[in-house]
Amino acid sequence: MASTAPEMNTAELAALLHFYAESGVSELCEDLVIDRFEQSEKILQARNRPQAAAGPAVSNTQKTAPGTPAATGPGDSRRTPPPAVAPARQASQLTIPGEAAFEDARTLAAGAGTIAELRAALDGFTGCNLRHSAKTLVFADGNPEADVMFIGEAPGREEDLQGTPFVGRAGQLLDRMLAAIGLSRDTAYITNMIPWRPPGNRTPAAHEIELCRPFIERHIALAQPKVLVMLGNIANKSLLDTDKGILSVRGNWMDCKIGEKLIPALPTLHPAYLLRNPSQKRLAWADFLSLQARLEELGKG
């Protein structure tokens, strides 16, 4: 019976593939397409095919030789085992973090004496399960000697593909926000709490944030910014030691303690949140004006 399902046109197929990509699907389960219907038909044919050298039939009353399986009933011949089917390619094994992984993260981060060494340490760290599903390590962008350092949450799809933070729609909005107060990627330093994209852009789990915390804290210590800007809840709660949501604390200057040093920090709304809630851009604009004023004060000091 012919299928009644309509065939997908090119535009519909492209939309479906885009949906899969936005949902976090980045690979097929197999390297090659497998026709399961053809495979099943071959297996059935092999099962029903008589053996080429069957030899004389064995009566049910005859004894079987030791180690030979007996027939199960009249006319039952031994079935030929189906041909071996190549197993599907296994997905990357996810690492379940134990205390050793957290200790490894702290040791690697503390051992980095430069930003380049910190990136190499992150690239070699295997304790976080996110690195097994992400395509690239998304480390940082901009000027590491800038007075202000922006810290977001985690890379999205475009960031994962390009290996650079804030290059998607949220990144384009951030660039416009920076330009509005006289900043750019040449005069600001940009990174994330998490350097690997969570599958499907899900919120990072608590253990994933804690595994990456030593690296971002070391990153701040090495960059030595005069001002920090926390973009969104993840950076806000993780680095400012608060359980209050970003809408409760945004716009309020706080201190971020890195080692023995206190760095002025401004929590504000993440650009991705602003894309979903355009009416809140006025709040972010007020925060960026506050940032501009603080940077001007530092420049005069």
PDB file of N, CA and C in Angstrom, residues 229-297:
ATOM      1  N   VAL A 229      31.592  42.719  34.490  1.00  0.00           N
ATOM      2  CA  VAL A 229      30.161  42.807  34.193  1.00  0.00           C
ATOM      3  C   VAL A 229      29.639  41.383  34.060  1.00  0.00           C
ATOM      4  N   MET A 230      28.681  41.018  34.908  1.00  0.00           N
ATOM      5  CA  MET A 230      28.092  39.689  34.899  1.00  0.00           C
ATOM      6  C   MET A 230      26.832  39.701  34.027  1.00  0.00           C
ATOM      7  N   LEU A 231      26.851  38.981  32.949  1.00  0.00           N
ATOM      8  CA  LEU A 231      25.718  38.934  32.031  1.00  0.00           C
ATOM      9  C   LEU A 231      24.836  37.723  32.351  1.00  0.00           C
ATOM     10  N   GLY A 232      23.758  37.951  33.064  1.00  0.00           N
ATOM     11  CA  GLY A 232      22.814  36.870  33.332  1.00  0.00           C
ATOM     12  C   GLY A 232      22.996  36.196  34.678  1.00  0.00           C
ATOM     13  N   ASN A 233      22.092  35.257  34.965  1.00  0.00           N
ATOM     14  CA  ASN A 233      21.999  34.625  36.274  1.00  0.00           C
ATOM     15  C   ASN A 233      23.174  33.733  36.632  1.00  0.00           C
ATOM     16  N   ILE A 234      23.687  32.976  35.665  1.00  0.00           N
ATOM     17  CA  ILE A 234      24.738  31.999  35.978  1.00  0.00           C
ATOM     18  C   ILE A 234      25.969  32.694  36.542  1.00  0.00           C
ATOM     19  N   ALA A 235      26.458  33.708  35.825  1.00  0.00           N
ATOM     20  CA  ALA A 235      27.640  34.435  36.306  1.00  0.00           C
ATOM     21  C   ALA A 235      27.334  35.210  37.574  1.00  0.00           C
ATOM     22  N   ASN A 236      26.135  35.778  37.638  1.00  0.00           N
ATOM     23  CA  ASN A 236      25.738  36.555  38.803  1.00  0.00           C
ATOM     24  C   ASN A 236      25.753  35.709  40.073  1.00  0.00           C
ATOM     25  N   LYS A 237      25.046  34.595  40.063  1.00  0.00           N
ATOM     26  CA  LYS A 237      24.935  33.763  41.266  1.00  0.00           C
ATOM     27  C   LYS A 237      26.246  33.040  41.590  1.00  0.00           C
ATOM     28  N   SER A 238      26.979  32.634  40.567  1.00  0.00           N
ATOM     29  CA  SER A 238      28.182  31.841  40.798  1.00  0.00           C
ATOM     30  C   SER A 238      29.335  32.676  41.335  1.00  0.00           C
ATOM     31  N   LEU A 239      29.522  33.872  40.801  1.00  0.00           N
ATOM     32  CA  LEU A 239      30.706  34.653  41.144  1.00  0.00           C
ATOM     33  C   LEU A 239      30.444  35.743  42.179  1.00  0.00           C
ATOM     34  N   LEU A 240      29.176  36.111  42.364  1.00  0.00           N
ATOM     35  CA  LEU A 240      28.869  37.150  43.346  1.00  0.00           C
ATOM     36  C   LEU A 240      28.288  36.581  44.634  1.00  0.00           C
ATOM     37  N   ASP A 241      28.273  35.261  44.729  1.00  0.00           N
ATOM     38  CA  ASP A 241      27.866  34.582  45.961  1.00  0.00           C
ATOM     39  C   ASP A 241      26.503  35.068  46.458  1.00  0.00           C
ATOM     40  N   THR A 242      25.517  34.981  45.576  1.00  0.00           N
ATOM     41  CA  THR A 242      24.160  35.399  45.937  1.00  0.00           C
ATOM     42  C   THR A 242      23.161  34.393  45.392  1.00  0.00           C
ATOM     43  N   ASP A 243      22.025  34.273  46.074  1.00  0.00           N
ATOM     44  CA  ASP A 243      20.965  33.411  45.572  1.00  0.00           C
ATOM     45  C   ASP A 243      19.828  34.239  44.966  1.00  0.00           C
ATOM     46  N   LYS A 244      20.047  35.550  44.857  1.00  0.00           N
ATOM     47  CA  LYS A 244      19.034  36.427  44.280  1.00  0.00           C
ATOM     48  C   LYS A 244      19.108  36.393  42.759  1.00  0.00           C
ATOM     49  N   GLY A 245      17.936  36.470  42.123  1.00  0.00           N
ATOM     50  CA  GLY A 245      17.876  36.468  40.682  1.00  0.00           C
ATOM     51  C   GLY A 245      18.408  37.753  40.080  1.00  0.00           C
ATOM     52  N   ILE A 246      18.729  37.696  38.799  1.00  0.00           N
ATOM     53  CA  ILE A 246      19.360  38.832  38.136  1.00  0.00           C
ATOM     54  C   ILE A 246      18.460  40.065  38.125  1.00  0.00           C
ATOM     55  N   LEU A 247      17.148  39.877  38.047  1.00  0.00           N
ATOM     56  CA  LEU A 247      16.249  41.027  38.026  1.00  0.00           C
ATOM     57  C   LEU A 247      16.230  41.754  39.369  1.00  0.00           C
ATOM     58  N   SER A 248      16.608  41.044  40.432  1.00  0.00           N
ATOM     59  CA  SER A 248      16.623  41.656  41.767  1.00  0.00           C
ATOM     60  C   SER A 248      17.899  42.459  42.015  1.00  0.00           C
ATOM     61  N   VAL A 249      19.002  42.051  41.386  1.00  0.00           N
ATOM     62  CA  VAL A 249      20.294  42.672  41.718  1.00  0.00           C
ATOM     63  C   VAL A 249      20.875  43.497  40.576  1.00  0.00           C
ATOM     64  N   ARG A 250      20.328  43.383  39.371  1.00  0.00           N
ATOM     65  CA  ARG A 250      20.917  44.082  38.227  1.00  0.00           C
ATOM     66  C   ARG A 250      21.002  45.591  38.502  1.00  0.00           C
ATOM     67  N   GLY A 251      22.075  46.159  37.999  1.00  0.00           N
ATOM     68  CA  GLY A 251      22.269  47.595  38.167  1.00  0.00           C
ATOM     69  C   GLY A 251      22.904  48.001  39.468  1.00  0.00           C
ATOM     70  N   ASN A 252      23.074  47.050  40.392  1.00  0.00           N
ATOM     71  CA  ASN A 252      23.682  47.347  41.695  1.00  0.00           C
ATOM     72  C   ASN A 252      25.143  46.908  41.696  1.00  0.00           C
ATOM     73  N   TRP A 253      26.040  47.832  41.941  1.00  0.00           N
ATOM     74  CA  TRP A 253      27.458  47.484  41.991  1.00  0.00           C
ATOM     75  C   TRP A 253      27.754  46.634  43.223  1.00  0.00           C
ATOM     76  N   MET A 254      28.523  45.565  42.988  1.00  0.00           N
ATOM     77  CA  MET A 254      28.870  44.635  44.056  1.00  0.00           C
ATOM     78  C   MET A 254      30.358  44.344  43.966  1.00  0.00           C
ATOM     79  N   ASP A 255      30.878  43.596  44.925  1.00  0.00           N
ATOM     80  CA  ASP A 255      32.287  43.206  44.907  1.00  0.00           C
ATOM     81  C   ASP A 255      32.401  41.720  44.581  1.00  0.00           C
ATOM     82  N   CYS A 256      33.285  41.413  43.666  1.00  0.00           N
ATOM     83  CA  CYS A 256      33.590  40.015  43.337  1.00  0.00           C
ATOM     84  C   CYS A 256      34.960  39.695  43.920  1.00  0.00           C
ATOM     85  N   LYS A 257      35.012  38.715  44.821  1.00  0.00           N
ATOM     86  CA  LYS A 257      36.267  38.378  45.470  1.00  0.00           C
ATOM     87  C   LYS A 257      36.988  37.292  44.693  1.00  0.00           C
ATOM     88  N   ILE A 258      38.168  37.622  44.192  1.00  0.00           N
ATOM     89  CA  ILE A 258      39.009  36.670  43.476  1.00  0.00           C
ATOM     90  C   ILE A 258      40.323  36.577  44.240  1.00  0.00           C
ATOM     91  N   GLY A 259      40.518  35.469  44.943  1.00  0.00           N
ATOM     92  CA  GLY A 259      41.664  35.369  45.835  1.00  0.00           C
ATOM     93  C   GLY A 259      41.481  36.348  46.980  1.00  0.00           C
ATOM     94  N   GLU A 260      42.436  37.244  47.140  1.00  0.00           N
ATOM     95  CA  GLU A 260      42.348  38.251  48.191  1.00  0.00           C
ATOM     96  C   GLU A 260      41.922  39.608  47.634  1.00  0.00           C
ATOM     97  N   LYS A 261      41.601  39.651  46.351  1.00  0.00           N
ATOM     98  CA  LYS A 261      41.295  40.916  45.706  1.00  0.00           C
ATOM     99  C   LYS A 261      39.798  41.083  45.494  1.00  0.00           C
ATOM    100  N   LEU A 262      39.291  42.288  45.728  1.00  0.00           N
ATOM    101  CA  LEU A 262      37.900  42.622  45.473  1.00  0.00           C
ATOM    102  C   LEU A 262      37.817  43.464  44.203  1.00  0.00           C
ATOM    103  N   ILE A 263      37.000  43.020  43.259  1.00  0.00           N
ATOM    104  CA  ILE A 263      36.860  43.714  41.982  1.00  0.00           C
ATOM    105  C   ILE A 263      35.430  44.229  41.864  1.00  0.00           C
ATOM    106  N   PRO A 264      35.234  45.506  41.537  1.00  0.00           N
ATOM    107  CA  PRO A 264      33.869  46.027  41.344  1.00  0.00           C
ATOM    108  C   PRO A 264      33.164  45.258  40.228  1.00  0.00           C
ATOM    109  N   ALA A 265      31.939  44.835  40.501  1.00  0.00           N
ATOM    110  CA  ALA A 265      31.206  44.012  39.533  1.00  0.00           C
ATOM    111  C   ALA A 265      29.784  44.531  39.376  1.00  0.00           C
ATOM    112  N   LEU A 266      29.330  44.544  38.139  1.00  0.00           N
ATOM    113  CA  LEU A 266      27.982  45.015  37.830  1.00  0.00           C
ATOM    114  C   LEU A 266      27.180  43.882  37.192  1.00  0.00           C
ATOM    115  N   PRO A 267      26.176  43.349  37.884  1.00  0.00           N
ATOM    116  CA  PRO A 267      25.303  42.352  37.258  1.00  0.00           C
ATOM    117  C   PRO A 267      24.270  43.027  36.371  1.00  0.00           C
ATOM    118  N   THR A 268      24.040  42.463  35.194  1.00  0.00           N
ATOM    119  CA  THR A 268      23.039  43.014  34.286  1.00  0.00           C
ATOM    120  C   THR A 268      22.408  41.887  33.476  1.00  0.00           C
ATOM    121  N   LEU A 269      21.456  42.239  32.639  1.00  0.00           N
ATOM    122  CA  LEU A 269      20.688  41.241  31.899  1.00  0.00           C
ATOM    123  C   LEU A 269      21.486  40.700  30.717  1.00  0.00           C
ATOM    124  N   HIS A 270      21.304  39.426  30.467  1.00  0.00           N
ATOM    125  CA  HIS A 270      22.003  38.784  29.346  1.00  0.00           C
ATOM    126  C   HIS A 270      21.359  39.232  28.030  1.00  0.00           C
ATOM    127  N   PRO A 271      22.151  39.493  26.991  1.00  0.00           N
ATOM    128  CA  PRO A 271      21.569  39.895  25.701  1.00  0.00           C
ATOM    129  C   PRO A 271      20.540  38.915  25.154  1.00  0.00           C
ATOM    130  N   ALA A 272      20.734  37.608  25.392  1.00  0.00           N
ATOM    131  CA  ALA A 272      19.753  36.629  24.913  1.00  0.00           C
ATOM    132  C   ALA A 272      18.404  36.852  25.599  1.00  0.00           C
ATOM    133  N   TYR A 273      18.423  37.224  26.871  1.00  0.00           N
ATOM    134  CA  TYR A 273      17.180  37.531  27.591  1.00  0.00           C
ATOM    135  C   TYR A 273      16.519  38.768  26.988  1.00  0.00           C
ATOM    136  N   LEU A 274      17.320  39.733  26.613  1.00  0.00           N
ATOM    137  CA  LEU A 274      16.782  40.961  26.031  1.00  0.00           C
ATOM    138  C   LEU A 274      16.137  40.697  24.670  1.00  0.00           C
ATOM    139  N   LEU A 275      16.671  39.743  23.932  1.00  0.00           N
ATOM    140  CA  LEU A 275      16.059  39.392  22.650  1.00  0.00           C
ATOM    141  C   LEU A 275      14.676  38.789  22.857  1.00  0.00           C
ATOM    142  N   ARG A 276      14.513  38.052  23.943  1.00  0.00           N
ATOM    143  CA  ARG A 276      13.213  37.450  24.250  1.00  0.00           C
ATOM    144  C   ARG A 276      12.262  38.446  24.924  1.00  0.00           C
ATOM    145  N   ASN A 277      12.838  39.447  25.575  1.00  0.00           N
ATOM    146  CA  ASN A 277      12.038  40.433  26.307  1.00  0.00           C
ATOM    147  C   ASN A 277      12.516  41.842  25.948  1.00  0.00           C
ATOM    148  N   PRO A 278      12.186  42.314  24.769  1.00  0.00           N
ATOM    149  CA  PRO A 278      12.688  43.615  24.308  1.00  0.00           C
ATOM    150  C   PRO A 278      12.342  44.782  25.237  1.00  0.00           C
ATOM    151  N   SER A 279      11.234  44.674  25.964  1.00  0.00           N
ATOM    152  CA  SER A 279      10.834  45.776  26.842  1.00  0.00           C
ATOM    153  C   SER A 279      11.830  46.006  27.975  1.00  0.00           C
ATOM    154  N   GLN A 280      12.672  45.003  28.258  1.00  0.00           N
ATOM    155  CA  GLN A 280      13.644  45.118  29.348  1.00  0.00           C
ATOM    156  C   GLN A 280      14.951  45.767  28.912  1.00  0.00           C
ATOM    157  N   LYS A 281      15.046  46.121  27.636  1.00  0.00           N
ATOM    158  CA  LYS A 281      16.282  46.749  27.157  1.00  0.00           C
ATOM    159  C   LYS A 281      16.549  48.067  27.870  1.00  0.00           C
ATOM    160  N   ARG A 282      15.505  48.735  28.315  1.00  0.00           N
ATOM    161  CA  ARG A 282      15.688  50.012  29.018  1.00  0.00           C
ATOM    162  C   ARG A 282      16.463  49.807  30.318  1.00  0.00           C
ATOM    163  N   LEU A 283      16.245  48.637  30.959  1.00  0.00           N
ATOM    164  CA  LEU A 283      16.980  48.341  32.193  1.00  0.00           C
ATOM    165  C   LEU A 283      18.464  48.110  31.893  1.00  0.00           C
ATOM    166  N   ALA A 284      18.721  47.356  30.838  1.00  0.00           N
ATOM    167  CA  ALA A 284      20.104  47.098  30.461  1.00  0.00           C
ATOM    168  C   ALA A 284      20.805  48.388  30.037  1.00  0.00           C
ATOM    169  N   TRP A 285      20.064  49.280  29.374  1.00  0.00           N
ATOM    170  CA  TRP A 285      20.652  50.556  28.962  1.00  0.00           C
ATOM    171  C   TRP A 285      21.052  51.385  30.185  1.00  0.00           C
ATOM    172  N   ALA A 286      20.225  51.393  31.201  1.00  0.00           N
ATOM    173  CA  ALA A 286      20.572  52.097  32.436  1.00  0.00           C
ATOM    174  C   ALA A 286      21.822  51.502  33.069  1.00  0.00           C
ATOM    175  N   ASP A 287      21.936  50.176  33.034  1.00  0.00           N
ATOM    176  CA  ASP A 287      23.115  49.505  33.592  1.00  0.00           C
ATOM    177  C   ASP A 287      24.375  49.871  32.815  1.00  0.00           C
ATOM    178  N   PHE A 288      24.261  49.926  31.492  1.00  0.00           N
ATOM    179  CA  PHE A 288      25.434  50.244  30.676  1.00  0.00           C
ATOM    180  C   PHE A 288      25.849  51.704  30.848  1.00  0.00           C
ATOM    181  N   LEU A 289      24.897  52.594  31.093  1.00  0.00           N
ATOM    182  CA  LEU A 289      25.256  53.977  31.395  1.00  0.00           C
ATOM    183  C   LEU A 289      26.007  54.056  32.720  1.00  0.00           C
ATOM    184  N   SER A 290      25.596  53.229  33.670  1.00  0.00           N
ATOM    185  CA  SER A 290      26.297  53.163  34.952  1.00  0.00           C
ATOM    186  C   SER A 290      27.717  52.633  34.752  1.00  0.00           C
ATOM    187  N   LEU A 291      27.855  51.642  33.879  1.00  0.00           N
ATOM    188  CA  LEU A 291      29.183  51.102  33.558  1.00  0.00           C
ATOM    189  C   LEU A 291      30.042  52.177  32.902  1.00  0.00           C
ATOM    190  N   GLN A 292      29.478  52.908  31.981  1.00  0.00           N
ATOM    191  CA  GLN A 292      30.220  53.975  31.296  1.00  0.00           C
ATOM    192  C   GLN A 292      30.731  55.007  32.309  1.00  0.00           C
ATOM    193  N   ALA A 293      29.884  55.386  33.250  1.00  0.00           N
ATOM    194  CA  ALA A 293      30.282  56.367  34.258  1.00  0.00           C
ATOM    195  C   ALA A 293      31.416  55.823  35.132  1.00  0.00           C
ATOM    196  N   ARG A 294      31.334  54.550  35.509  1.00  0.00           N
ATOM    197  CA  ARG A 294      32.386  53.963  36.355  1.00  0.00           C
ATOM    198  C   ARG A 294      33.713  53.909  35.602  1.00  0.00           C
ATOM    199  N   LEU A 295      33.684  53.544  34.332  1.00  0.00           N
ATOM    200  CA  LEU A 295      34.908  53.478  33.536  1.00  0.00           C
ATOM    201  C   LEU A 295      35.511  54.865  33.355  1.00  0.00           C
ATOM    202  N   GLU A 296      34.659  55.873  33.205  1.00  0.00           N
ATOM    203  CA  GLU A 296      35.172  57.242  33.084  1.00  0.00           C
ATOM    204  C   GLU A 296      35.839  57.700  34.376  1.00  0.00           C
ATOM    205  N   GLU A 297      35.269  57.318  35.518  1.00  0.00           N
ATOM    206  CA  GLU A 297      35.886  57.645  36.798  1.00  0.00           C
ATOM    207  C   GLU A 297      37.248  56.989  36.933  1.00  0.00           C
TER     208      GLU A 297
END
